[in-house]
XYZ file of C-alpha atoms in Angstrom:
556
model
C 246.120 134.681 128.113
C 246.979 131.845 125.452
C 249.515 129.607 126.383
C 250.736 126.307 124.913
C 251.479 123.418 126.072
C 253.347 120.320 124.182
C 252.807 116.263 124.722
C 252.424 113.517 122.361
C 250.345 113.936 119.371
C 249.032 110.394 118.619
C 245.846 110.829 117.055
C 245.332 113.130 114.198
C 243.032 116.101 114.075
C 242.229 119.060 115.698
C 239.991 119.865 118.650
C 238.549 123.087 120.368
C 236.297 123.085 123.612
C 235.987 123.067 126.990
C 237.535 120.870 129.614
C 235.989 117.858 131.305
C 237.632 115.923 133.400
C 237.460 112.074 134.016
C 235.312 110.891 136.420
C 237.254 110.883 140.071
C 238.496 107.113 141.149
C 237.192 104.570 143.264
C 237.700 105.790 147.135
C 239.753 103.207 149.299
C 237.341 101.488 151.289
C 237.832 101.126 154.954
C 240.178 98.312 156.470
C 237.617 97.386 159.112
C 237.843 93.421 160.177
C 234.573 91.233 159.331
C 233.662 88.137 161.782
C 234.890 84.578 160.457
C 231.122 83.450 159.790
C 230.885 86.425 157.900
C 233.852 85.098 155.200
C 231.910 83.053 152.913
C 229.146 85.549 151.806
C 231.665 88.323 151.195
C 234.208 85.725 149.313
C 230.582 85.239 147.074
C 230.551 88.847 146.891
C 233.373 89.089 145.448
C 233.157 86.494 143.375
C 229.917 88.050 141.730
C 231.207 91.769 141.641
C 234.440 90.286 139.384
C 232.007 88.010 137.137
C 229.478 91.062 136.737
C 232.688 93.369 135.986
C 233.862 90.899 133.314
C 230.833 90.575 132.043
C 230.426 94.386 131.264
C 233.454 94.770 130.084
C 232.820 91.951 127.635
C 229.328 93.955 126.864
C 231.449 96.890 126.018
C 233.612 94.965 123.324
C 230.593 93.881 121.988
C 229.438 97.230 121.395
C 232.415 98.536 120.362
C 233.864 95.911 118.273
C 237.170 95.697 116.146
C 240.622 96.066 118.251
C 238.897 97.572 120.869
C 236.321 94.358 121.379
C 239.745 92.468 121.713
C 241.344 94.726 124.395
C 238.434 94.641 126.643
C 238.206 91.054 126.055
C 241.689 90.932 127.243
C 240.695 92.951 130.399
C 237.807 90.688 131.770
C 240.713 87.913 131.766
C 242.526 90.154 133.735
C 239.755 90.488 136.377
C 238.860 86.626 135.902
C 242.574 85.638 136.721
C 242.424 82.736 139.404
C 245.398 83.784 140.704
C 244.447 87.359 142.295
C 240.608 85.734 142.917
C 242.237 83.273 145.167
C 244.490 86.711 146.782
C 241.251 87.840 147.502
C 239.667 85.125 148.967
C 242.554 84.188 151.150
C 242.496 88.262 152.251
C 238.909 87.619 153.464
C 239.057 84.518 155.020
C 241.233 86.368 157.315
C 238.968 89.481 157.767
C 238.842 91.393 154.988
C 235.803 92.885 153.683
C 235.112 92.021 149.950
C 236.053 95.471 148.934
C 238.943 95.685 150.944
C 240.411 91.988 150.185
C 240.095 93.068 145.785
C 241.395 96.256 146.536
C 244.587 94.514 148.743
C 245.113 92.306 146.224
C 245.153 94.095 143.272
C 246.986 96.335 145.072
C 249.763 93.740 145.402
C 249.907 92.347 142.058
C 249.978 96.444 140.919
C 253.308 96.582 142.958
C 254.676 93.489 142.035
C 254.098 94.721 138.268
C 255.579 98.555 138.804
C 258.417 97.814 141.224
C 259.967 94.808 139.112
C 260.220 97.794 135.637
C 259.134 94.911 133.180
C 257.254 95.434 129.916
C 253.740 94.493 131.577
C 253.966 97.664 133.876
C 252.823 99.403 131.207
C 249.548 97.511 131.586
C 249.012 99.370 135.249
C 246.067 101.352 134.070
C 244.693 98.301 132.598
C 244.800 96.712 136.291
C 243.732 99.835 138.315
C 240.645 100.011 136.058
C 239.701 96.936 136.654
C 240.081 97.215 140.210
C 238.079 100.326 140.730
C 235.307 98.790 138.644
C 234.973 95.476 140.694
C 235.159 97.956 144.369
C 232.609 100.383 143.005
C 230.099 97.510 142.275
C 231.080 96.237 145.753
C 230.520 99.536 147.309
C 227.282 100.287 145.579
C 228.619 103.914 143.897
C 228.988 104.964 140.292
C 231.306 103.756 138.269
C 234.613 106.055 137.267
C 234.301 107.041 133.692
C 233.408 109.452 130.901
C 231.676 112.405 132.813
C 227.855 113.303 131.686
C 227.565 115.867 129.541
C 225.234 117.293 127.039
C 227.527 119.822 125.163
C 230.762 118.573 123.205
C 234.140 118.720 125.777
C 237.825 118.009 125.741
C 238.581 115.018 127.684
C 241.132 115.182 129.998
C 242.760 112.251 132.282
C 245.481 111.043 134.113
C 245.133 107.780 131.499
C 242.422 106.385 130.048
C 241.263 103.151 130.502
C 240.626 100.734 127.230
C 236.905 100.466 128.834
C 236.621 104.114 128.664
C 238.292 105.168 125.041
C 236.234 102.018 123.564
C 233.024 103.785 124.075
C 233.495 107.291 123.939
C 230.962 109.433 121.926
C 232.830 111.538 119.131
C 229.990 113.486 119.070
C 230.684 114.396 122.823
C 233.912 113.941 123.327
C 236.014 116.150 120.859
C 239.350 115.102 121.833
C 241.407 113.803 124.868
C 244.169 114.528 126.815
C 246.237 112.463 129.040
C 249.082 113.138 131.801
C 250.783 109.477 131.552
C 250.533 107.077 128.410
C 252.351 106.815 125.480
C 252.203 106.858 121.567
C 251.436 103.054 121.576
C 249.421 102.604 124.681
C 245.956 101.254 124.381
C 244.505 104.463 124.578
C 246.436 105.935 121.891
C 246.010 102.819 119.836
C 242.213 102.951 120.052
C 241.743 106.834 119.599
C 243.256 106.165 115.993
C 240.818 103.700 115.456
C 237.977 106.317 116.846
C 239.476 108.776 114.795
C 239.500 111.079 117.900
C 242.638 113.868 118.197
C 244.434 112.935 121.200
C 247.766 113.914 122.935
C 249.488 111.635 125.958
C 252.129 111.880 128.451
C 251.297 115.784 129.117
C 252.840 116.508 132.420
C 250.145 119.061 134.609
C 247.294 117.847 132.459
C 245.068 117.217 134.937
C 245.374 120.739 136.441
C 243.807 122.604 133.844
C 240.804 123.781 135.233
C 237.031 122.106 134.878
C 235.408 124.392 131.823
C 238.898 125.974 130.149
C 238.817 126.096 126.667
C 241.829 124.794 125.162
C 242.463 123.607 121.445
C 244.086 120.660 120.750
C 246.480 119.432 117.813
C 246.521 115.582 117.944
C 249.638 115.582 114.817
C 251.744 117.546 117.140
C 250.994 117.531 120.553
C 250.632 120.909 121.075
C 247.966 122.159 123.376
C 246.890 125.970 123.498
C 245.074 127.237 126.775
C 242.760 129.650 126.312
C 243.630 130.084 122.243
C 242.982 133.643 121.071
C 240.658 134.007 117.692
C 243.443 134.154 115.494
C 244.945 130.945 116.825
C 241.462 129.207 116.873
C 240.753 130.519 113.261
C 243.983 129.249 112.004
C 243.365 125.932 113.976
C 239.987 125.751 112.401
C 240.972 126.737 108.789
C 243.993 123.794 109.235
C 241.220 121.309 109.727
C 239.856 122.696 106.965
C 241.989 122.229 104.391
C 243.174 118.762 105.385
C 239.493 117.481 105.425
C 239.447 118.978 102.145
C 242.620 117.597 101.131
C 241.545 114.000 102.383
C 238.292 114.221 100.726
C 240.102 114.707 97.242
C 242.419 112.145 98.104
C 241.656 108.159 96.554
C 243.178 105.129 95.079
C 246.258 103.577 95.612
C 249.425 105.776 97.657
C 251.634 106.964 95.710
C 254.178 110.321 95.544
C 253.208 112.993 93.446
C 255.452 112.300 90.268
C 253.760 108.173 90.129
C 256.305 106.350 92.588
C 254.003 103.447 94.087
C 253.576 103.208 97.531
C 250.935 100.655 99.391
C 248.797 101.942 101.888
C 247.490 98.534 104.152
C 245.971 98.461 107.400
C 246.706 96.994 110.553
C 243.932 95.508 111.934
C 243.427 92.795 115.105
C 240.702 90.200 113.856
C 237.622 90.379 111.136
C 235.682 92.904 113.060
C 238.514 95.883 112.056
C 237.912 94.875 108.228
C 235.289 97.000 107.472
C 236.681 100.169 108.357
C 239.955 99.417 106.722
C 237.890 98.386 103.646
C 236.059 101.948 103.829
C 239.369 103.623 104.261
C 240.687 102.467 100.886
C 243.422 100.141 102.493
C 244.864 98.259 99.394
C 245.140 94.927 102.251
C 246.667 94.169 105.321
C 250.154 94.983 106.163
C 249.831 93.463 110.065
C 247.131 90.970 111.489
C 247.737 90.446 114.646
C 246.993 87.283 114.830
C 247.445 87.117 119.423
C 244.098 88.295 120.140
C 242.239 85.507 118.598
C 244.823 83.502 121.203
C 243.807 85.982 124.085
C 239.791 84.557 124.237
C 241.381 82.205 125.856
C 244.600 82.259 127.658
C 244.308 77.895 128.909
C 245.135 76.821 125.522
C 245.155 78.104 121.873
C 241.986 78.199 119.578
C 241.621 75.273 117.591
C 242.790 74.693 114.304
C 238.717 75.161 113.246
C 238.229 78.362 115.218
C 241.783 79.878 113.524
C 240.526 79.110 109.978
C 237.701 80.614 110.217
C 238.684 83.973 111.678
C 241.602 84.127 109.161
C 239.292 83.147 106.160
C 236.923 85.956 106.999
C 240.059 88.524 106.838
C 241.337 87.273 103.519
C 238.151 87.455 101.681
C 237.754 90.953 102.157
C 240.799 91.637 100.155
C 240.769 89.718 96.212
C 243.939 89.849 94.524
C 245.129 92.286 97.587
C 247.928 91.848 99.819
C 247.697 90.246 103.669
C 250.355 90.148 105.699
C 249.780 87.884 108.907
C 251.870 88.110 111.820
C 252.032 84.818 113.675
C 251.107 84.707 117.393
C 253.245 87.075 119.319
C 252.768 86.134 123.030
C 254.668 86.528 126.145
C 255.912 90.366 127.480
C 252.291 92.455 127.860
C 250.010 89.622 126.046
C 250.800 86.296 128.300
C 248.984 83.229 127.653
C 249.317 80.168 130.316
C 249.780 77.620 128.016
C 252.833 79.320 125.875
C 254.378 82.188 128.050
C 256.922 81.133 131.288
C 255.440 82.194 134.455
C 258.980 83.169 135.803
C 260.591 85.155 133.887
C 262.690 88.333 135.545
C 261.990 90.425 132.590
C 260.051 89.432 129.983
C 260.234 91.811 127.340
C 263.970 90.487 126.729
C 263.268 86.519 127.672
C 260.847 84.053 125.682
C 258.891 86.094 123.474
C 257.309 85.800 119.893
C 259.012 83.214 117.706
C 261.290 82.404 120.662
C 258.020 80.870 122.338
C 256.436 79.699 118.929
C 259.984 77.320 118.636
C 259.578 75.947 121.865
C 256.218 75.548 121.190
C 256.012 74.141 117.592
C 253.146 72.182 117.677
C 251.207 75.576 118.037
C 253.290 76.873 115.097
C 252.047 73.609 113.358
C 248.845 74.764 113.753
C 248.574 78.249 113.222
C 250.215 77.894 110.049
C 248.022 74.855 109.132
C 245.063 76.825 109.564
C 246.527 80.116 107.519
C 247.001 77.190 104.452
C 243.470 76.247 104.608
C 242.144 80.040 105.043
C 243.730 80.700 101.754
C 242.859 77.655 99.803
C 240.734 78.796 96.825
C 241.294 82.512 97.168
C 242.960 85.167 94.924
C 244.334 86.635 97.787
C 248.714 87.240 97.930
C 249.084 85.778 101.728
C 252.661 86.778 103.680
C 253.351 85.072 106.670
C 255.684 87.070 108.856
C 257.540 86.067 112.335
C 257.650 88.258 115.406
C 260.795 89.043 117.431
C 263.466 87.880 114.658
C 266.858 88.123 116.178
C 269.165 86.398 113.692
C 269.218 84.062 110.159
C 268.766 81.168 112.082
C 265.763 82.713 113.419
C 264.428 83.775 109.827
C 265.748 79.696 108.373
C 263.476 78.348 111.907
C 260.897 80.066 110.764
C 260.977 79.436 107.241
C 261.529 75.823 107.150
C 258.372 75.715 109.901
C 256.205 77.373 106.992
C 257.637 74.841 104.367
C 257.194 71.980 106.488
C 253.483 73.235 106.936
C 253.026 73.054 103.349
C 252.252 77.390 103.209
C 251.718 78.711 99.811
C 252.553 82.078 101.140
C 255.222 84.330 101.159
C 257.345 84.077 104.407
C 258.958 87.247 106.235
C 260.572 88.603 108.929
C 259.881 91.632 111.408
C 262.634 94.058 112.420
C 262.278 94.558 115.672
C 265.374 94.183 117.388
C 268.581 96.704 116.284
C 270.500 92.897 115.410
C 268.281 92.483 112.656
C 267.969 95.851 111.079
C 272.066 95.528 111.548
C 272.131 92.104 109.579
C 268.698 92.329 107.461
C 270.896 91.272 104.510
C 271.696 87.915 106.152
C 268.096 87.705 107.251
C 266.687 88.188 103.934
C 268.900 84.961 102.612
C 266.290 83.252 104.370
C 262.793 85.394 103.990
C 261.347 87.089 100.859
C 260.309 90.722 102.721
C 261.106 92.671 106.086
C 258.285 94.545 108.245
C 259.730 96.753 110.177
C 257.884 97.304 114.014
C 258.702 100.935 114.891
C 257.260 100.447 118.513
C 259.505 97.486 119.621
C 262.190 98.170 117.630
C 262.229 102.289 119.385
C 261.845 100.053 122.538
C 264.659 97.650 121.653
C 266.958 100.668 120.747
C 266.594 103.054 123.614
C 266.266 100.995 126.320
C 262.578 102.678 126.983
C 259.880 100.981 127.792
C 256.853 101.516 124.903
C 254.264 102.024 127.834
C 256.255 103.908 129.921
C 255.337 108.081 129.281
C 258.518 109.236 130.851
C 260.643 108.008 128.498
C 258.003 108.779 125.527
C 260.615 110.819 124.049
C 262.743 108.001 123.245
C 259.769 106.260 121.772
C 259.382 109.129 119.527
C 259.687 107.696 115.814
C 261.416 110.234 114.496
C 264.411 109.883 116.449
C 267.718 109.769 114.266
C 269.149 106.784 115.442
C 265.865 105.032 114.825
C 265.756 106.443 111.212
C 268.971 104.922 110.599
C 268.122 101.703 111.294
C 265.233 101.681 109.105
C 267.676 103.330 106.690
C 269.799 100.055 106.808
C 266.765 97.796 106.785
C 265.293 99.310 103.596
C 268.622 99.579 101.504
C 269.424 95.900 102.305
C 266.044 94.526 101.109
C 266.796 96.508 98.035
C 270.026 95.074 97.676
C 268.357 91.582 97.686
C 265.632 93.000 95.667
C 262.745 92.412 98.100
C 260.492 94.271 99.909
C 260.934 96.315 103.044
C 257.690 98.057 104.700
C 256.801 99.553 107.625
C 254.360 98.566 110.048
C 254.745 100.414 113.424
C 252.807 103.483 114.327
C 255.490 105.529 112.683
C 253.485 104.949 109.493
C 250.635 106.714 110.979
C 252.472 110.171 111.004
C 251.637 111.609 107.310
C 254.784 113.864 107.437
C 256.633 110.993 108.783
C 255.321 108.496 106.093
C 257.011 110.627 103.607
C 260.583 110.433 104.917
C 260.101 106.697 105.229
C 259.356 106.617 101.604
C 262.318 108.673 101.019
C 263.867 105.556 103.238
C 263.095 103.301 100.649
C 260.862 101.764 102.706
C 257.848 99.692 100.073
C 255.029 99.737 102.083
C 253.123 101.668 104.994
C 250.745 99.895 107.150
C 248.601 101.409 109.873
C 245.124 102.529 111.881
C 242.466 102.844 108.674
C 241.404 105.932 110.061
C 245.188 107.210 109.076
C 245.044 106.166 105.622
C 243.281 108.951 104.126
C 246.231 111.779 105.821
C 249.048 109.886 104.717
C 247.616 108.961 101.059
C 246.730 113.404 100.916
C 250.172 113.952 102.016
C 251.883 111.813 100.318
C 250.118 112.993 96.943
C 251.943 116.406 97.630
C 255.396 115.491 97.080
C 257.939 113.549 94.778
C 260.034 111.087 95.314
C 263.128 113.152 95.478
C 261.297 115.333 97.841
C 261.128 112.764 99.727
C 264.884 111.647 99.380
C 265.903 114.679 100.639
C 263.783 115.018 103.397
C 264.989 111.588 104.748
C 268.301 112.906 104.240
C 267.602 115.999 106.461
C 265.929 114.299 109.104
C 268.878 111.275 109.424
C 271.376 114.113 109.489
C 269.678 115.612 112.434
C 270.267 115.475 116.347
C 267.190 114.635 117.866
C 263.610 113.965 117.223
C 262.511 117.261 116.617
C 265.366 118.574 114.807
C 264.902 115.635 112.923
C 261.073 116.800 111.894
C 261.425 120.011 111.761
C 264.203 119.562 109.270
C 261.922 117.378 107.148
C 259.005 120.143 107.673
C 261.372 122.594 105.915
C 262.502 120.573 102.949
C 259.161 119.321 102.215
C 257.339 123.213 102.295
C 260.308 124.429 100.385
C 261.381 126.920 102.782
């Protein structure tokens, strides 16, 4: 009998087929004592299990390239840290197997992370992956994963691992599910890039039984067990019609009755290019700049190393638009050399351009490097600071870029509620706003971005979040500047529209999103739009909120 079940849709698409479940984790291994002459060859053991796990994980970036080379990148730091290598070898020198001194100490640091509620819990799956990878080489057994298969499945897990969703097969895998997670978690981050439906934070997921059918709607989350014909025909026809749509659909965004609106990408470093390129992005709306500082977490790339990464992005786009964030450390993205190692909480202590003005000789440079990328090109460079809290924030920031002698627009990104409250002031001392749906969700509910419990309160379309973009886009319009968006809200087609009806300028997100939101935004006017934002402020709650929307924009 069908029934249906709802998460979070964060991945567009549709998929139908049977369930497969994730591979089961690594067992605990035994707390048995070793002899002390026995210490030093299992402290090497361990040693070589972390480098060889590093090393794959590296291997898989490789492969995978784009964001996703830079997230596993990230992860073999993670099992390289010194810190939890010398946990483990203390554990053994006082009788711990190797297996049983990484799994202690992971163990640990996994508490320390959970317990204390900070931003970098959400990074827990990250950790537990990397654990079960370094005691399954240490045990000698396979490692947890993607299940074998030779016919297409439905993926389900309690979360997926970056390692995992890097690598997956489209072919194979049809679509995933998850029980935790949320709609910007790694996972859901890199199944946009795949282009593979997904749905998180589904409570029960992982008790849907090994070879169910079920059909799965990555735009809304809904999940139908056992779907009848009709349902799976309607489903299929759906898919239908919007591959249709997006195959029809080119050139720049813009509503149905001519109003402009730029479609850019966000991508992480020169390996995303080319599918944002193939997307039809008309430039970049976020670089994230951080993971060319994550290669190395000792000290930042030199001034060399940044030019030529940022040169390589800029070239793909003549005469287009690229908007660079500047480094954005400290909360879930650390780096020794910038971040406090102390802080209580540090989603709300030193982060982004808080760190970059304590740090300004790494400002210096960053922006030095972005002036000598550019030199020469056609390109329209915007330089944009993370984690703006005030105008003297924004003037910091700006003077930095003079001082650095950047030809380049300079902005500011609305991430915290202060600065969608005072935008006006802030844009006295930028030329554009970005606004970051993801923090600035976090920043307004009090939920934590990686935390699926509290998805719903991450969930863009929430009222009170609309409103602040509301106030965001009106005052850049006031100042007559720009005001885009570059969160994962822009991602949502039906959501891109009310944004537009915002008065937001821009939309920036995943390339493989492009092509739904251009289609759907080709359907409707401007004033359509209008009113739809209208409907959806004037609701309760985040599905009221689309739901209204849905009905202006069919006409119902």
């Amino acid at each position: 009998m069908e029934t249906t079940l709802r998460g979070v849709g964060v991945s567009h698409g549709v998929a139908i087929g049977e369930v497969r479940h994730m591979g089961t984790a690594v067992l605990e291994p035994p707390a048995k004592q070793i002899p002390a002459e026995e210490a030093e060859r299992e402290q090497g053991r361990a040693r070589q299990a972390v480098e060889a796990v590093a090393a794959d994980l590296i291997a898989r970036g490789n492969l995978a390239g784009g964001e996703a080379q830079h997230v596993l990148e990230a992860q073999a730091m993670m099992a390289q840290d010194p810190e939890l290598m010398a946990d483990v070898e203390r554990r053994i020198a006082v009788g711990s197997t190797a297996e049983r001194g990484v799994y202690d100490a992971f163990a640990a640091y996994r508490a320390l992370l959970a317990n204390a509620g900070e931003y970098l819990a959400g990074r827990v799956a990250d950790l537990d992956d990397v654990r079960n990878r370094i005691v399954a080489r240490l045990l000698g057994v396979p490692m947890p994963g993607v299940p074998d298969s030779d016919e297409p499945y439905v993926l389900i897990a309690r979360d997926l691992a970056p390692a995992d969703t890097a690598l997956l097969d489209p072919a194979l895998v049809l679509g995933f599910v998850t029980e935790e997670g949320g709609p910007t978690s790694h996972s859901a981050i890199l199944a946009r890039a795949l282009g593979v439906p997904a749905v998180v934070a589904l409570p029960g997921a992982g008790e849907l039984a090994e070879g169910t059918v079920i059909a799965v709607d990555g735009s809304t989350g809904e999940i139908f067990v056992e779907p009848s014909a009709e349902k799976r025909t309607e489903m299929e026809s759906a898919a239908a019609a919007r591959k249709a749509a997006l195959s029809a659909s080119s050139g720049p965004g813009a509503t149905s009755d001519g109003h402009k609106v730029p479609l850019l990408a966000n991508i992480g470093g020169p390996g995303d290019v080319p599918a944002a390129v193939e997307a039809g992005a008309e430039g970049v709306g976020l670089f994230r700049t951080e993971f060319l500082f994550l290669d190395d977490s000792k000290q930042a790339p030199s001034e060399e190393k940044q030019v030529a990464a940022y040169r390589a992005v800029l070239e793909a786009f003549p005469e287009g638009r690229v908007v660079v964030r500047v480094l954005d450390a400290g909360a879930d993205k650390p780096l020794d050399f910038l971040t406090p190692a102390d802080e209580p909480n540090p989603a709300l202590g030193v982060r982004g351009l808080r760190s970059l003005l304590d740090h300004p000789d790494v400002l210096r440079t960053q922006l030095t490097a972005l002036s000598k990328a550019a030199q020469g090109l056609p390109v329209h460079l915007e330089v944009m600071a993370p984690m703006v809290a005030d105008r003297a924030d924004a003037k910091a920031f700006a003077d930095a870029c003079r001082e650095a002698g950047l030809q380049a627009k300079f902005g500011a990104m609305v991430e915290i509620p202060s600065a969608a409250l005072r935008a006006r002031s802030i844009l006295r001392e930028v030329e554009f706003l970005s606004l970051g749906t993801n923090d600035l969700a976090q920043y307004t509910f009090a939920a934590d971005r990686q935390v699926g419990a509290v998805s719903r309160l991450q969930d863009p379309w929430q009222p009170a979040l609309l409103d602040l973009v509301a106030l965001s886009a009106e005052a850049a319009r006031a100042e007559g500047k720009s005001c885009g968006v570059c969160g994962e809200a822009a991602s949502d087609p039906l959501l891109a529209c009310v944004l537009t009806g915002l008065g937001v300028t821009s939309l920036s997100m995943g390339a493989a999103s492009i092509p739904y939101v251009r289609a759907t935004l080709a359907k409707y006017t401007l004033a359509q739009c209008e009113r739809a934002a209208s409907a959806a402020r004037a609701a309760d709650s985040a599905e009221e909120a689309r739901v209204a929307a849905q009905v202006v924009l069919s006409g119902e």
